[in-house]
Short mmCIF file of C-alpha atoms in Angstrom, two decimals:
data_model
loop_
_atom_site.label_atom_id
_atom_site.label_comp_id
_atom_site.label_asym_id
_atom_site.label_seq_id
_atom_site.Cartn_x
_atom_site.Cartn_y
_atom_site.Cartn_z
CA UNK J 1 -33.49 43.02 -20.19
CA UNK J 2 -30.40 42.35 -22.15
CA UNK J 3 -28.19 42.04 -19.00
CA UNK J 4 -31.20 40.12 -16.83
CA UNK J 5 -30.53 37.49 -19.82
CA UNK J 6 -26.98 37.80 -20.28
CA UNK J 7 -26.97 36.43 -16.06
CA UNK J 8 -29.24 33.86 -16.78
CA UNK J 9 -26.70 32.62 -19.74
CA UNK J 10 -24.02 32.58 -16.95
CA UNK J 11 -26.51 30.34 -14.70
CA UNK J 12 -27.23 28.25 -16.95
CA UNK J 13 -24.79 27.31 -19.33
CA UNK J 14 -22.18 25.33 -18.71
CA UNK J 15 -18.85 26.80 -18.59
CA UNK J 16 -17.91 23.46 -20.67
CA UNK J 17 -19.79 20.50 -22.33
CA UNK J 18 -18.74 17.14 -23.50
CA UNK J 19 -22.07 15.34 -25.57
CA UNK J 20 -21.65 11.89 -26.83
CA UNK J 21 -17.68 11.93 -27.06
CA UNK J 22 -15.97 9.13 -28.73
CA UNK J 23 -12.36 8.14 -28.90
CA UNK J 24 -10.58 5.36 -31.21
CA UNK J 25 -7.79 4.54 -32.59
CA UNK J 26 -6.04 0.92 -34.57
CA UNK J 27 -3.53 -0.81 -32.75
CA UNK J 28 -0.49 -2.36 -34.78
CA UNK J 29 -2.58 -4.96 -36.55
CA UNK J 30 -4.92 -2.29 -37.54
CA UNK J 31 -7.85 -3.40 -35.23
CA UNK J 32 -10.09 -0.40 -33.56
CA UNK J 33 -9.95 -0.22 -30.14
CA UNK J 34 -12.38 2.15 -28.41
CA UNK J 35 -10.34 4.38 -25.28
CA UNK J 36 -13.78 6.60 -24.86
CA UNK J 37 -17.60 5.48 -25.30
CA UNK J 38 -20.33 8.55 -24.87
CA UNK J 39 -18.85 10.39 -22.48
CA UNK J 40 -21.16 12.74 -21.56
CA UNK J 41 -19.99 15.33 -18.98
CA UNK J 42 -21.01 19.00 -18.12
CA UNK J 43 -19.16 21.26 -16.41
CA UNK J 44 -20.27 24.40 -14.05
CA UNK J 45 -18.83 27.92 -13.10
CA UNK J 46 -16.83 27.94 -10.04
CA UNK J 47 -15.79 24.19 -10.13
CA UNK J 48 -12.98 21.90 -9.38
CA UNK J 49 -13.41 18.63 -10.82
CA UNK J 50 -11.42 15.73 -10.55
CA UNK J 51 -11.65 12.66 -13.05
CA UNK J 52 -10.68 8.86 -11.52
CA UNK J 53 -10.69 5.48 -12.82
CA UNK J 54 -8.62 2.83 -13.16
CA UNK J 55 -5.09 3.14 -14.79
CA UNK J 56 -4.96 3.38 -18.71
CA UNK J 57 -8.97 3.70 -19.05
CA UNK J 58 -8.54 7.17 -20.77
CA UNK J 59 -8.10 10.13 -18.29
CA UNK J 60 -5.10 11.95 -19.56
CA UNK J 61 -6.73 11.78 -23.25
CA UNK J 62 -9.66 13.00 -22.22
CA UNK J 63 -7.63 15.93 -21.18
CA UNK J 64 -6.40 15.98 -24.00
CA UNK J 65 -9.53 16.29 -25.87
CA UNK J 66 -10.68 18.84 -23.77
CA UNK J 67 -7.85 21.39 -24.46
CA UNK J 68 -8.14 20.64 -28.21
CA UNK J 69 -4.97 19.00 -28.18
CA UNK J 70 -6.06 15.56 -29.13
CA UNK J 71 -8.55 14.56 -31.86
CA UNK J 72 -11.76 12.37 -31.29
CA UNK J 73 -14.14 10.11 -33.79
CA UNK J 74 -17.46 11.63 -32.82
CA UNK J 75 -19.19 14.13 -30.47
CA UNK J 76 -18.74 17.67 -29.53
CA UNK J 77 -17.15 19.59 -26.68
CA UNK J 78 -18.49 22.94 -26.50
CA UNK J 79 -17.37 26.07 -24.55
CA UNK J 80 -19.87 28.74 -22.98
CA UNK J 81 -22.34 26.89 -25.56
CA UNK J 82 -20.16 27.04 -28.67
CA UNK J 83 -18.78 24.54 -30.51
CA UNK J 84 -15.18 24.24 -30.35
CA UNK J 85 -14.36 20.43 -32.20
CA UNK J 86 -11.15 20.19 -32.77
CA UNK J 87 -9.62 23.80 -31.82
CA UNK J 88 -7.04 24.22 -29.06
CA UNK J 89 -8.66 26.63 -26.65
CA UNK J 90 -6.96 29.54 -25.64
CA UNK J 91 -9.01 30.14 -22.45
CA UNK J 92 -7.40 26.54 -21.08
CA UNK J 93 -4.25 26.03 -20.32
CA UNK J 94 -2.70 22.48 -18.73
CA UNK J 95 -0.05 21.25 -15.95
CA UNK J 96 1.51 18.00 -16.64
CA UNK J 97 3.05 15.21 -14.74
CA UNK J 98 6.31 15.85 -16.54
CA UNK J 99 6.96 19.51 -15.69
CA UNK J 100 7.65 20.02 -19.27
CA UNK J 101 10.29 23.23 -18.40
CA UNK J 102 12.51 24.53 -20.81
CA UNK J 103 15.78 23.95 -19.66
CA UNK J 104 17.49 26.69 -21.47
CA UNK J 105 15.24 29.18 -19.92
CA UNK J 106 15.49 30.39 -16.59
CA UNK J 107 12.41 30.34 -13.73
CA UNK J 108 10.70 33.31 -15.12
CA UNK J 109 11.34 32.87 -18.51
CA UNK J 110 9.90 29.58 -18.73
CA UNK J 111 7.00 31.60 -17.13
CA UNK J 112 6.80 34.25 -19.63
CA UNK J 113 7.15 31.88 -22.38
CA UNK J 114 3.04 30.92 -22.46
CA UNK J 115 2.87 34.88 -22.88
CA UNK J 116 5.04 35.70 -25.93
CA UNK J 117 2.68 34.33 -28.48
CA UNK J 118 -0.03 36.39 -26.63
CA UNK J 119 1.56 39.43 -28.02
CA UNK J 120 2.42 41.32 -24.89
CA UNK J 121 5.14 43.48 -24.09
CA UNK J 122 8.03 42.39 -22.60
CA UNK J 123 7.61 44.80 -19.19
CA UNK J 124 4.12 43.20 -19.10
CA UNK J 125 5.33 40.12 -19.72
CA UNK J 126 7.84 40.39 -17.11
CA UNK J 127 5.61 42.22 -14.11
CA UNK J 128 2.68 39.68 -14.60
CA UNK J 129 5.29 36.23 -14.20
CA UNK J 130 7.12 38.14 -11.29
CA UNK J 131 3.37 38.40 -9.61
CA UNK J 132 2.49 34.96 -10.26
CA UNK J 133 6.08 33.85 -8.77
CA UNK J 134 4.81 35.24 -5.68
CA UNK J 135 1.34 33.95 -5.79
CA UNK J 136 3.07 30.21 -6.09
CA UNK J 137 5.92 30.56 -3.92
CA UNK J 138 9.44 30.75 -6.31
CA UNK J 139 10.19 34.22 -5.10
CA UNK J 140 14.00 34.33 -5.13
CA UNK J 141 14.22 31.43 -7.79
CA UNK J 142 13.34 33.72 -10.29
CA UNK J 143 16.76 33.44 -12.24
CA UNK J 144 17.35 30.01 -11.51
CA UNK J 145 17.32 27.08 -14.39
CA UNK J 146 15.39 23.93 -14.14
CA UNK J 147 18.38 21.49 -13.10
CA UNK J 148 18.78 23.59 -9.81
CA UNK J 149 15.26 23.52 -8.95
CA UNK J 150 13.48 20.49 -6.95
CA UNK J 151 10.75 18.63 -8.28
CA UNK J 152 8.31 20.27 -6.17
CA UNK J 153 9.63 24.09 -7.49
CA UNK J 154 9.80 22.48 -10.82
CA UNK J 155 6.17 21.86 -11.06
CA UNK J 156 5.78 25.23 -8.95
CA UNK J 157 6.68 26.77 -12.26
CA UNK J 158 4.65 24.32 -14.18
CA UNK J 159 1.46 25.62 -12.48
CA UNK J 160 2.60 29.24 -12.86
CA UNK J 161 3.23 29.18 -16.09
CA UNK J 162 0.24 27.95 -16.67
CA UNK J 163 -1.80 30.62 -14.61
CA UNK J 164 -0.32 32.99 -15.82
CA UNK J 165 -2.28 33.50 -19.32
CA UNK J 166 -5.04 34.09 -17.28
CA UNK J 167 -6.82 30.54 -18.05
CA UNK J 168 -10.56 30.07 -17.28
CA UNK J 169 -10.25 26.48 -17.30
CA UNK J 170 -7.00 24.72 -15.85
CA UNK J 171 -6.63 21.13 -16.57
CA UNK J 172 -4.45 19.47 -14.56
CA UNK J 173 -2.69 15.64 -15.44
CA UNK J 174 -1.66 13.81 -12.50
CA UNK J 175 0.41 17.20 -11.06
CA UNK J 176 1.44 15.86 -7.59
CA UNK J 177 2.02 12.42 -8.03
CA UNK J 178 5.85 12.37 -8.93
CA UNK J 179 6.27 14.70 -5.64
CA UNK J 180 7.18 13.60 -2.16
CA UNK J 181 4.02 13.85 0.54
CA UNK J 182 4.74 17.01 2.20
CA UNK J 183 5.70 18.92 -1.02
CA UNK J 184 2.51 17.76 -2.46
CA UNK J 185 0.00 18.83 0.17
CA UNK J 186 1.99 22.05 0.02
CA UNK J 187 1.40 22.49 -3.89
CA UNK J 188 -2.46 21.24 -3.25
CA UNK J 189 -2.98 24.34 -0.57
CA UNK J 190 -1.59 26.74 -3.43
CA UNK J 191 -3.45 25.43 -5.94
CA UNK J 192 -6.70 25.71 -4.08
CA UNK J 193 -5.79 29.30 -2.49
CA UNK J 194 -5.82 30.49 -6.38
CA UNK J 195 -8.50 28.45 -6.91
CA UNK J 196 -10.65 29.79 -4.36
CA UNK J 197 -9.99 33.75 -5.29
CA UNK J 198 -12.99 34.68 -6.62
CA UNK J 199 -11.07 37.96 -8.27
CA UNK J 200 -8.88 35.96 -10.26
CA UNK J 201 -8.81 33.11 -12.41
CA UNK J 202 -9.03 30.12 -13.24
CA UNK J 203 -12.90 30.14 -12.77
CA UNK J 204 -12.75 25.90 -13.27
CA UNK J 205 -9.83 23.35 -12.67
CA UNK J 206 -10.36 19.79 -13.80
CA UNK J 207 -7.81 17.07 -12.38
CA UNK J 208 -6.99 13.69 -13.22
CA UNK J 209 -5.40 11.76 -9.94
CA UNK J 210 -5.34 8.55 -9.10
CA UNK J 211 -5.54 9.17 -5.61
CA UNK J 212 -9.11 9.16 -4.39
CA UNK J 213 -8.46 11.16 -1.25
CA UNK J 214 -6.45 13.65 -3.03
CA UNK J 215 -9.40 13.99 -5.10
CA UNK J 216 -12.42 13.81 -2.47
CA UNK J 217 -10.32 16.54 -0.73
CA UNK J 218 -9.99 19.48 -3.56
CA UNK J 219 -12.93 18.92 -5.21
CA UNK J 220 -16.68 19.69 -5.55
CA UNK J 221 -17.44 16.85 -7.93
CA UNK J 222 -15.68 13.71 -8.88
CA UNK J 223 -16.17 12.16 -12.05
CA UNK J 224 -15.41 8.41 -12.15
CA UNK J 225 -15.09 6.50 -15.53
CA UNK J 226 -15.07 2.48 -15.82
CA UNK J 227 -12.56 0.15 -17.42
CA UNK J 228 -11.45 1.00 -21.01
CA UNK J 229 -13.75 1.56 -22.97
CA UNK J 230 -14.46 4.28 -19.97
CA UNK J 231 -18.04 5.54 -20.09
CA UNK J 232 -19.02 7.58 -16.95
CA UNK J 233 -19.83 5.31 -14.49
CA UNK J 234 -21.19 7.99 -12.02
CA UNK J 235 -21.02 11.29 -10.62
CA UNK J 236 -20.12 11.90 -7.28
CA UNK J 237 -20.49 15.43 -5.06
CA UNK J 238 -18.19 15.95 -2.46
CA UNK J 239 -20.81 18.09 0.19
CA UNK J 240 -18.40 18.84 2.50
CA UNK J 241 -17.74 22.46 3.75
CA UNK J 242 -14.73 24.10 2.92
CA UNK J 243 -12.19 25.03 3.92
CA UNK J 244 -11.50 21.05 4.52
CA UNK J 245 -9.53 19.15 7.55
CA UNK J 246 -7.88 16.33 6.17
CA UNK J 247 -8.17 13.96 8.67
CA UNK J 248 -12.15 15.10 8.49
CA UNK J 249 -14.34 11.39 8.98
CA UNK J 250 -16.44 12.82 6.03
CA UNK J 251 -13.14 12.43 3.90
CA UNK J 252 -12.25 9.30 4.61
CA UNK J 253 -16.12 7.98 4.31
CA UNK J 254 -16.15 9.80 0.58
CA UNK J 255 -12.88 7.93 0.03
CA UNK J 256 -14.47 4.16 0.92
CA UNK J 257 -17.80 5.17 -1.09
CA UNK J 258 -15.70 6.00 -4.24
CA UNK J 259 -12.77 3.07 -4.33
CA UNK J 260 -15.69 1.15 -4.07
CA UNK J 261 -17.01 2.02 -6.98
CA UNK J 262 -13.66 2.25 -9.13
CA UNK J 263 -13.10 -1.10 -8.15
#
């Protein structure tokens, strides 16, 4: 009985919740300006999710809020059902625009770095980066320092060091738009391939793009907020079978519905 209910938990709760989130802050004159307004959002097993809207409405702070990283007015986000207000969560981790390397460490010890706090031994720590080099592509850059590395490997060891804790959730900010077209597609096949292994995590990625095929292309569900202050506007799912063809019609005819509606 205990294990028929324990399934049913996994079916349906949401892996993570937003109810009734609200974001504000006082610009210089001390007036409150509202970024969020009830955003509502729930959040499945086995997702990726992408977030659009127009620039500055709120995305990235969402994110933000999500990890535990940033601080809200009112709501709650809740994970597997539990309230979590105002934690960090160690079952997230995040890949920024920026990279954010250390540039005193080499490839794989920026890699092991999201480890060390985990407590692990150092052979661990060591055979579990040198597996996720592989799994995104940096084998033979392992010693190398972030000023000899592309942007592209650069954010290579962004993503890895952010797999590499094992996340159930990854939240990604904007993670391919400071590459060049081909590197980018190339980074969007390895993120899905990861994605995709069912025997491995992370179980849910959520990504913030402002490119609306980019986003109609990787993910199951698109969440698209208005003008600040963003409220959900709507909900889209992306029913197309995957593994996806870019140049599919069903892509581009996603892509028309949904600048359509950001606009």
């Amino acid at each position: 009985m205990d294990k028929l209910k324990k399934s049913a938990e996994y079916v349906t709760t949401p892996l993570l919740a937003l109810r009734g989130v609200n974001k504000k802050y006082a610009d210089n004159n001390g007036k409150s300006i509202t970024v969020l307004n009830n955003i509502c959002i729930s959040i499945n097993h086995n997702e990726f999710v992408s977030i659009l809207g127009p620039s500055g409405c709120g995305k990235s702070t969402l994110l933000r809020i999500i990890m535990g990283l940033d601080s809200y007015n009112s709501g709650d986000v809740l994970f597997k059902g539990e309230i979590i207000n105002g934690k960090v969560n160690p079952f997230m981790t995040m890949v920024f625009q920026s990279f954010g390397l250390f540039p005193w460490l080499t490839v794989v010890e920026n890699i092991e770095f999201g480890l060390e706090s985990m407590h692990i031994p150092k052979a661990q720590r060591l055979k579990k980066s040198l597996s996720v080099i592989q799994d995104v592509g940096l084998e033979g850059f392992e010693n190398a320092y972030p000023r000899e590395l592309s942007g592209g490997m650069k954010q290579r060891v962004g993503i890895a060091r952010a797999l590499v804790t094992d996340p159930e959730i990854l939240l990604m900010d904007e993670p391919f738009s400071s590459l060049d077209p081909l590197t980018a597609e190339a980074l969007r096949e390895e993120v899905l391939k990861v994605w995709s292994n069912k025997f491995s995590t992370p179980d849910v990625v959520m990504m913030v793009t402002h490119s609306v095929e980019e986003a109609v292309y990787m993910s199951d569900r698109i969440i698209i907020l208005s003008h600040r202050p963003a409220t959900v506007v709507k909900e889209v799912n992306v029913n197309i079978p995957r593994p996806r063809e870019k140049r599919d019609k069903a892509i581009y005819e996603y892509s028309d519905q949904i600048t359509t509606l950001i606009a």
